[in-house]
PDB file of C-alpha atoms in Angstrom:
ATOM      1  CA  UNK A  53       0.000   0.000   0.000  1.00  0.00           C
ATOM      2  CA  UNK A  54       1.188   3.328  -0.961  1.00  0.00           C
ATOM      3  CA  UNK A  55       2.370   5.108   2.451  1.00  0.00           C
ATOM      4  CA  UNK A  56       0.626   9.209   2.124  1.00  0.00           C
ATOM      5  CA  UNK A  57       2.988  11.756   3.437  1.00  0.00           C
ATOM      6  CA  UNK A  58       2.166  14.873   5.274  1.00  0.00           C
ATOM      7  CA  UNK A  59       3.470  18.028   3.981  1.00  0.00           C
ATOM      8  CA  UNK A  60       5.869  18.029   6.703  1.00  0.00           C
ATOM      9  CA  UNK A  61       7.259  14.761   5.855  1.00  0.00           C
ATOM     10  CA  UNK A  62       7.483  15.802   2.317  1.00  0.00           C
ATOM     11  CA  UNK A  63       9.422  18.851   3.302  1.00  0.00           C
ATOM     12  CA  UNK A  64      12.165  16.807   5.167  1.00  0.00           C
ATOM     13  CA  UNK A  65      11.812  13.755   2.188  1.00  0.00           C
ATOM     14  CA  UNK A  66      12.632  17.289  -0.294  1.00  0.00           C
ATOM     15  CA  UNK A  67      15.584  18.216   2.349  1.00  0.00           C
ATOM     16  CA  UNK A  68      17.272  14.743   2.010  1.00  0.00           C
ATOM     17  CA  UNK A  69      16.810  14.746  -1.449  1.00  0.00           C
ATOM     18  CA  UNK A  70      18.537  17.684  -2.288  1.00  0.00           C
ATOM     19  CA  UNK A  71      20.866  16.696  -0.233  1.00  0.00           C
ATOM     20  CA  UNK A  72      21.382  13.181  -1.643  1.00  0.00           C
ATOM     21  CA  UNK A  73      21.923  15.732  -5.031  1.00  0.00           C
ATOM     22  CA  UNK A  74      24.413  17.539  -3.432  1.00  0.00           C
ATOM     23  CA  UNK A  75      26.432  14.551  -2.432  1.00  0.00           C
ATOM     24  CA  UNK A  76      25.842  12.752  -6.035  1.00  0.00           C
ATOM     25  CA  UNK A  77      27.415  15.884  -8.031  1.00  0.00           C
ATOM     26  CA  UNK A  78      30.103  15.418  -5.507  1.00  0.00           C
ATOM     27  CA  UNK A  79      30.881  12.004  -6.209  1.00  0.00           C
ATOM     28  CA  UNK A  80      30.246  12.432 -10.174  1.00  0.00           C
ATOM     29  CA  UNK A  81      33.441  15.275  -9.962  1.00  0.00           C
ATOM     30  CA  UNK A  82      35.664  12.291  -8.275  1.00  0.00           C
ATOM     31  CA  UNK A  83      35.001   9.618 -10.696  1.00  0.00           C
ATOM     32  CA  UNK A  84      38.295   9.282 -12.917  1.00  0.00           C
ATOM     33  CA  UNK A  85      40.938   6.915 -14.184  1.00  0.00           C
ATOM     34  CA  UNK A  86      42.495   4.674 -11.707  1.00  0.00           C
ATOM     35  CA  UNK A  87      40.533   5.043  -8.577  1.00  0.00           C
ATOM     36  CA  UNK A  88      38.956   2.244  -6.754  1.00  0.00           C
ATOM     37  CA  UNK A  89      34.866   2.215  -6.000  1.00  0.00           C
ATOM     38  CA  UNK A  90      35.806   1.069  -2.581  1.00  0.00           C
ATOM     39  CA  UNK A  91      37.504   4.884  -2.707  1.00  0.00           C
ATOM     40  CA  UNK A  92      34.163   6.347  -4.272  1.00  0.00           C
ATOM     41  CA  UNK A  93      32.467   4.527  -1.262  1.00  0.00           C
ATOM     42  CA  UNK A  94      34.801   6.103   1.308  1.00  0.00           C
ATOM     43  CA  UNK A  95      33.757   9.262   0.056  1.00  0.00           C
ATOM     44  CA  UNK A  96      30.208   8.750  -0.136  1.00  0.00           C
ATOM     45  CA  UNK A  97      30.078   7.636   3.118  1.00  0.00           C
ATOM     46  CA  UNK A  98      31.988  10.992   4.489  1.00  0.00           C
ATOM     47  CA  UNK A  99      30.148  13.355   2.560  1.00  0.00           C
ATOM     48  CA  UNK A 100      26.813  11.760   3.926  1.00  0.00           C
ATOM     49  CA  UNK A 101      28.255  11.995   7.513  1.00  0.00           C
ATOM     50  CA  UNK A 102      29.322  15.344   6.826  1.00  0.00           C
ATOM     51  CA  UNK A 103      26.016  16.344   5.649  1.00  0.00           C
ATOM     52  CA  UNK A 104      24.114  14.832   8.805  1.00  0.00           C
ATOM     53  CA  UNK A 105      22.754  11.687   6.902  1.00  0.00           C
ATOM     54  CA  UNK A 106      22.713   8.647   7.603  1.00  0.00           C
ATOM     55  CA  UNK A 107      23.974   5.397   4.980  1.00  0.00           C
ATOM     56  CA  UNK A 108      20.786   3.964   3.831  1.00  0.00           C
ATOM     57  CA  UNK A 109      22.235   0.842   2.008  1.00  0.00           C
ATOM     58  CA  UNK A 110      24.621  -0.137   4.821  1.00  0.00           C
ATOM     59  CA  UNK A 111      23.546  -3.101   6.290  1.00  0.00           C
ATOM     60  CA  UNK A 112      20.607  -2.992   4.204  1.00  0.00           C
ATOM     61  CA  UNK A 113      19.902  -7.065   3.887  1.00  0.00           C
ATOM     62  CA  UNK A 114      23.492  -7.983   4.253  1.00  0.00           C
ATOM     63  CA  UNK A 115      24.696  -4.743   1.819  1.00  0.00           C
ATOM     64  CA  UNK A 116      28.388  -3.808   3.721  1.00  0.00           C
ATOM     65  CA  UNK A 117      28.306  -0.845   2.188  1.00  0.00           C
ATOM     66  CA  UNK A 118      27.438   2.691   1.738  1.00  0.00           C
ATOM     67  CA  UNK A 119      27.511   3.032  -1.875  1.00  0.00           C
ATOM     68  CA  UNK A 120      26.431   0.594  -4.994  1.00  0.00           C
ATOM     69  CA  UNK A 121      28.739   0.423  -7.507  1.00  0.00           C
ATOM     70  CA  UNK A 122      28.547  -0.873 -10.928  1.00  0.00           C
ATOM     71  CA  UNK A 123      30.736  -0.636 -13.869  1.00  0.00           C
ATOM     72  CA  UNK A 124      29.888  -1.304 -17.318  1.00  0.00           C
ATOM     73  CA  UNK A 125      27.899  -4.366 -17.481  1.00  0.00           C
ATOM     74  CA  UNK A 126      27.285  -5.063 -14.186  1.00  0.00           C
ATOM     75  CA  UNK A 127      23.878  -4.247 -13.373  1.00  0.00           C
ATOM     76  CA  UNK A 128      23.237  -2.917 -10.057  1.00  0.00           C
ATOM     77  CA  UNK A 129      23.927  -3.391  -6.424  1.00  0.00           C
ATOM     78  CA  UNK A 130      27.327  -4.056  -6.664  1.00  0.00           C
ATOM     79  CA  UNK A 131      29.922  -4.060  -3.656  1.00  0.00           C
ATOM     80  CA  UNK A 132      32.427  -1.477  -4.121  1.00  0.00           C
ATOM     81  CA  UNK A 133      36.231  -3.188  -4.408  1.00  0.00           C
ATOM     82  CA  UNK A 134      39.638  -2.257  -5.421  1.00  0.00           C
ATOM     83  CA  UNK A 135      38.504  -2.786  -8.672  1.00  0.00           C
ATOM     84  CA  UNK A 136      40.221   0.425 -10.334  1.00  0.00           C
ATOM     85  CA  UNK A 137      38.283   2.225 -12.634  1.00  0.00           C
ATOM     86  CA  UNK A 138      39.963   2.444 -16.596  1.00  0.00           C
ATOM     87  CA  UNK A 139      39.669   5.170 -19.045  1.00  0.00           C
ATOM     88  CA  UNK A 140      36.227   4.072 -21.229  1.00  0.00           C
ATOM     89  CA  UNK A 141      34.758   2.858 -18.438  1.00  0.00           C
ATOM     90  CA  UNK A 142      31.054   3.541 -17.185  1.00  0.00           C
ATOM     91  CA  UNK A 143      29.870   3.464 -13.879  1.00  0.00           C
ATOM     92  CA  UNK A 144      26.379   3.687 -11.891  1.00  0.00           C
ATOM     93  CA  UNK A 145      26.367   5.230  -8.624  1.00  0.00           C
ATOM     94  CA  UNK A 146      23.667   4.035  -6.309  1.00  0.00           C
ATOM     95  CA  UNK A 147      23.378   5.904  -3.102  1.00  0.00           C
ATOM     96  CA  UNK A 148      21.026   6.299  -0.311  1.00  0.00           C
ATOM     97  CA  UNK A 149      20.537   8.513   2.810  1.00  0.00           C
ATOM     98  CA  UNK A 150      18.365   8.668   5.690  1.00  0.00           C
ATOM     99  CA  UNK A 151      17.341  12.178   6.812  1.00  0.00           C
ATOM    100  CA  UNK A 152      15.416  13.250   9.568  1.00  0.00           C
ATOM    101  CA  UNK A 153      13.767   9.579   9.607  1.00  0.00           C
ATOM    102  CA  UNK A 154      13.274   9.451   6.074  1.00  0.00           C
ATOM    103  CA  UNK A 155      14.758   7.967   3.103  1.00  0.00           C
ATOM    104  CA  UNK A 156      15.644   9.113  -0.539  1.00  0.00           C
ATOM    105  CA  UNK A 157      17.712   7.200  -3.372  1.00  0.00           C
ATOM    106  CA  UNK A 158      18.932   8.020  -6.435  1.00  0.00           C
ATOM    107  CA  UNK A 159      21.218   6.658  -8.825  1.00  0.00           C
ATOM    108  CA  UNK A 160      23.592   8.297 -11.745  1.00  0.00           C
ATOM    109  CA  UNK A 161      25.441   6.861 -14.625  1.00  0.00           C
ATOM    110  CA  UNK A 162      28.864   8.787 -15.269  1.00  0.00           C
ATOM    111  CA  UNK A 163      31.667   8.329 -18.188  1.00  0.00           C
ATOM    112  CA  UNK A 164      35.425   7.372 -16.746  1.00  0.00           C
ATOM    113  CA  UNK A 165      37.280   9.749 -18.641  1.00  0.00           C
ATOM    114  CA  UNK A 166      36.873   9.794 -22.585  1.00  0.00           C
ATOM    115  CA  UNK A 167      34.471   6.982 -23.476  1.00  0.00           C
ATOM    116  CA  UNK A 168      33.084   5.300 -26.570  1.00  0.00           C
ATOM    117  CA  UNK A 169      29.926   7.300 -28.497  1.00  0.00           C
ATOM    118  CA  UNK A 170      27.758   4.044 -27.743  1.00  0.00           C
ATOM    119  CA  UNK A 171      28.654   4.469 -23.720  1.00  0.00           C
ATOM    120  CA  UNK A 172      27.697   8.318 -24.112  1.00  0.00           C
ATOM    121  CA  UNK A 173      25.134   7.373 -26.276  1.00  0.00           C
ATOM    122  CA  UNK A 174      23.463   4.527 -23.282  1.00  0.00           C
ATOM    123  CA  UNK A 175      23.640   7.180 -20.544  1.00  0.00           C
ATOM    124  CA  UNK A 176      22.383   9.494 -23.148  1.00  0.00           C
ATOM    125  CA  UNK A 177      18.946   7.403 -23.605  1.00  0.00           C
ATOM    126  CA  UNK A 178      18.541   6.546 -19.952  1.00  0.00           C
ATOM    127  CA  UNK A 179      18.699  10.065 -19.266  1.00  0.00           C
ATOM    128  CA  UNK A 180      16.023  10.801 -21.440  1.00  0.00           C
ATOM    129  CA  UNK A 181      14.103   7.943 -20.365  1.00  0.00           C
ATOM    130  CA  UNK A 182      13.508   9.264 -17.233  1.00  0.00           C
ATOM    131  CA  UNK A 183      13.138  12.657 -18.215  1.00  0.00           C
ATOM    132  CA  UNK A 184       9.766  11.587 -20.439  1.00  0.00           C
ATOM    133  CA  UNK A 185       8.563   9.187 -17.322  1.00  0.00           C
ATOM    134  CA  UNK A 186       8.904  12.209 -15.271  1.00  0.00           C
ATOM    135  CA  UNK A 187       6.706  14.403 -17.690  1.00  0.00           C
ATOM    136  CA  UNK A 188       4.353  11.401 -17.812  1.00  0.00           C
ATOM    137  CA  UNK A 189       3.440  11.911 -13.825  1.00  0.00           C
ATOM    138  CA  UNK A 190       0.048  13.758 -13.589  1.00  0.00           C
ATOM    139  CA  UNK A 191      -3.185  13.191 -12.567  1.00  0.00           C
ATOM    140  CA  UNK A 192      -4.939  10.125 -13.830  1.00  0.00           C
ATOM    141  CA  UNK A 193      -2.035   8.495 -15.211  1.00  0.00           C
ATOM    142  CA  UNK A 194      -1.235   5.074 -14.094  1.00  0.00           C
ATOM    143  CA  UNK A 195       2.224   3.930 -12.939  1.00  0.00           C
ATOM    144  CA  UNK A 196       1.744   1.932 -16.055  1.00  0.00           C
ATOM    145  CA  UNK A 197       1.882   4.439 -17.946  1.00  0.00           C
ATOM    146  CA  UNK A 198       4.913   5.997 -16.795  1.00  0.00           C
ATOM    147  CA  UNK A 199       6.890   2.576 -16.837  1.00  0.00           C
ATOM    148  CA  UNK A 200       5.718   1.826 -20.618  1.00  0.00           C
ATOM    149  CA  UNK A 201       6.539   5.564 -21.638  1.00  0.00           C
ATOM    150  CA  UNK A 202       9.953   4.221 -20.786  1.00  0.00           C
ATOM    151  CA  UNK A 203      10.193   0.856 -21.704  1.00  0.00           C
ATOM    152  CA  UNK A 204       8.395   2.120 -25.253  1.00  0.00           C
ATOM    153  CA  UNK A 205      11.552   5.173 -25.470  1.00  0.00           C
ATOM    154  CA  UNK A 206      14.269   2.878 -24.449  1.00  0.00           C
ATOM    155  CA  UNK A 207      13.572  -0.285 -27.151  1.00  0.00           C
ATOM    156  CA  UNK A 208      13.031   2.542 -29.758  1.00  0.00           C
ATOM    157  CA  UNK A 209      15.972   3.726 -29.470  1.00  0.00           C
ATOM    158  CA  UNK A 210      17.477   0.133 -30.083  1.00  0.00           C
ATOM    159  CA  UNK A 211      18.068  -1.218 -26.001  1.00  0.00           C
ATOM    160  CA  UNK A 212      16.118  -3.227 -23.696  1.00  0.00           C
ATOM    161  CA  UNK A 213      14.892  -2.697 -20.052  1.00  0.00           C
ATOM    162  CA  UNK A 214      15.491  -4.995 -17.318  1.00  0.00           C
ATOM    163  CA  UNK A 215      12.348  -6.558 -16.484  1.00  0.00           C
ATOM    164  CA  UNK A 216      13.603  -7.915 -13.036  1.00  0.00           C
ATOM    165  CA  UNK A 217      14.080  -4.507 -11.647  1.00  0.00           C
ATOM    166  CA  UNK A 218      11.964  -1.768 -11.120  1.00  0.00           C
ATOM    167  CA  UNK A 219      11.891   1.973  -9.744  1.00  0.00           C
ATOM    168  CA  UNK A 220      10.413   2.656  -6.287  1.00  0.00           C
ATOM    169  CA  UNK A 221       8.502   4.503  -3.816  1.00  0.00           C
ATOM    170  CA  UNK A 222      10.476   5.741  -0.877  1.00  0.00           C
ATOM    171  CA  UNK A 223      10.114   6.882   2.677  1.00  0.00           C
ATOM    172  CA  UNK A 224      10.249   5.904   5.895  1.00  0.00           C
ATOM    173  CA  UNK A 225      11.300   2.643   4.266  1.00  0.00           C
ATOM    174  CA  UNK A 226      14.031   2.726   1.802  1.00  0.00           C
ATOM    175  CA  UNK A 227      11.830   0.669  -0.589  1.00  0.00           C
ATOM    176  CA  UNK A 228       8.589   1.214  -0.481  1.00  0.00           C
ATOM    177  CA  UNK A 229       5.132   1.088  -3.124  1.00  0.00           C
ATOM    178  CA  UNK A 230       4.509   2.075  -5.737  1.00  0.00           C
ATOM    179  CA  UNK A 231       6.810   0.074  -7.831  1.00  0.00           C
ATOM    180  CA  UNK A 232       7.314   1.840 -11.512  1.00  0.00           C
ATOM    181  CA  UNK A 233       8.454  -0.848 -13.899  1.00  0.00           C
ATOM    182  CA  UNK A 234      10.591   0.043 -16.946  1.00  0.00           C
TER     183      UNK A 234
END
């Protein structure tokens, strides 16, 4: 069931989430050639400190860390290692923070230095893909609807969606209904 928020709680789900922003364009400026995503994870899980947040993901059903990260084909939810990142590479960022008692989550996909036009090209479309579900949220539409706006976008443009996964509601849970599938 979909949990309704009061404006209050909206206000401090907006604060985290602006905050969550603030500490994803962080990250995104650190990600380069020959770091580690155990490093990125170290400094995810300062800046969320240093912002007075809390780690959602750690210790989230057996996560041990702050931080998802997956590069190129991985999918998601990946434990951050001494993998070190190459030139070319892609990378998703999956992060999490708990403010004020409630959660937000969000999720980026950012080049490793110079990369190949089809890697630019794949963040490129997801981008957009979730720009158009965005526009798709109003007032009588179904969360149907938003997921096949996306689904319909991202095979036209020659991918495919992951039909295991889904997006999320979030709150006091970190995962919570409705579920958006694209």
């Amino acid at each position: 069931m979909i949990s309704i928020k009061t404006e209050k709680e909206i206000k401090i789900m907006r604060q985290g989430g602006k905050i969550l922003a603030e500490i994803m364009a962080e990250l995104e400026k650190k990600v380069e050639p020959g770091i580690t995503t155990k490093y990125l994870d170290k400094v995810a899980s300062d800046l969320v400190l240093k912002y007075g947040a809390k780690p959602s993901f750690k210790n989230y059903q057996g996560f041990p860390d702050t931080l998802c990260t997956s590069v190129n084909e991985e999918l998601v939810h990946c434990i951050p290692s001494n993998r070190k990142l190459q030139q070319g590479d892609i990378i998703s960022l999956d992060l999490g923070v708990l403010f004020k008692g409630f959660h937000s989550d969000m999720a980026v996909t950012v080049p490793v230095g110079k990369v190949c036009p089809d890697a630019l090209r794949i963040i490129r479309v997801t981008k957009k893909a979730l720009k158009r579900g965005i526009k798709k949220v109003r007032p009588g539409k179904t969360f149907g609807d938003i997921g096949n706006t996306i689904q319909r976008y991202v095979e036209d443009q020659g991918f495919n969606v992951i039909r295991d996964l889904c997006g999320h509601g979030i709150g006091k849970e970190i995962h919570e209904e409705p579920q958006v599938q694209n």
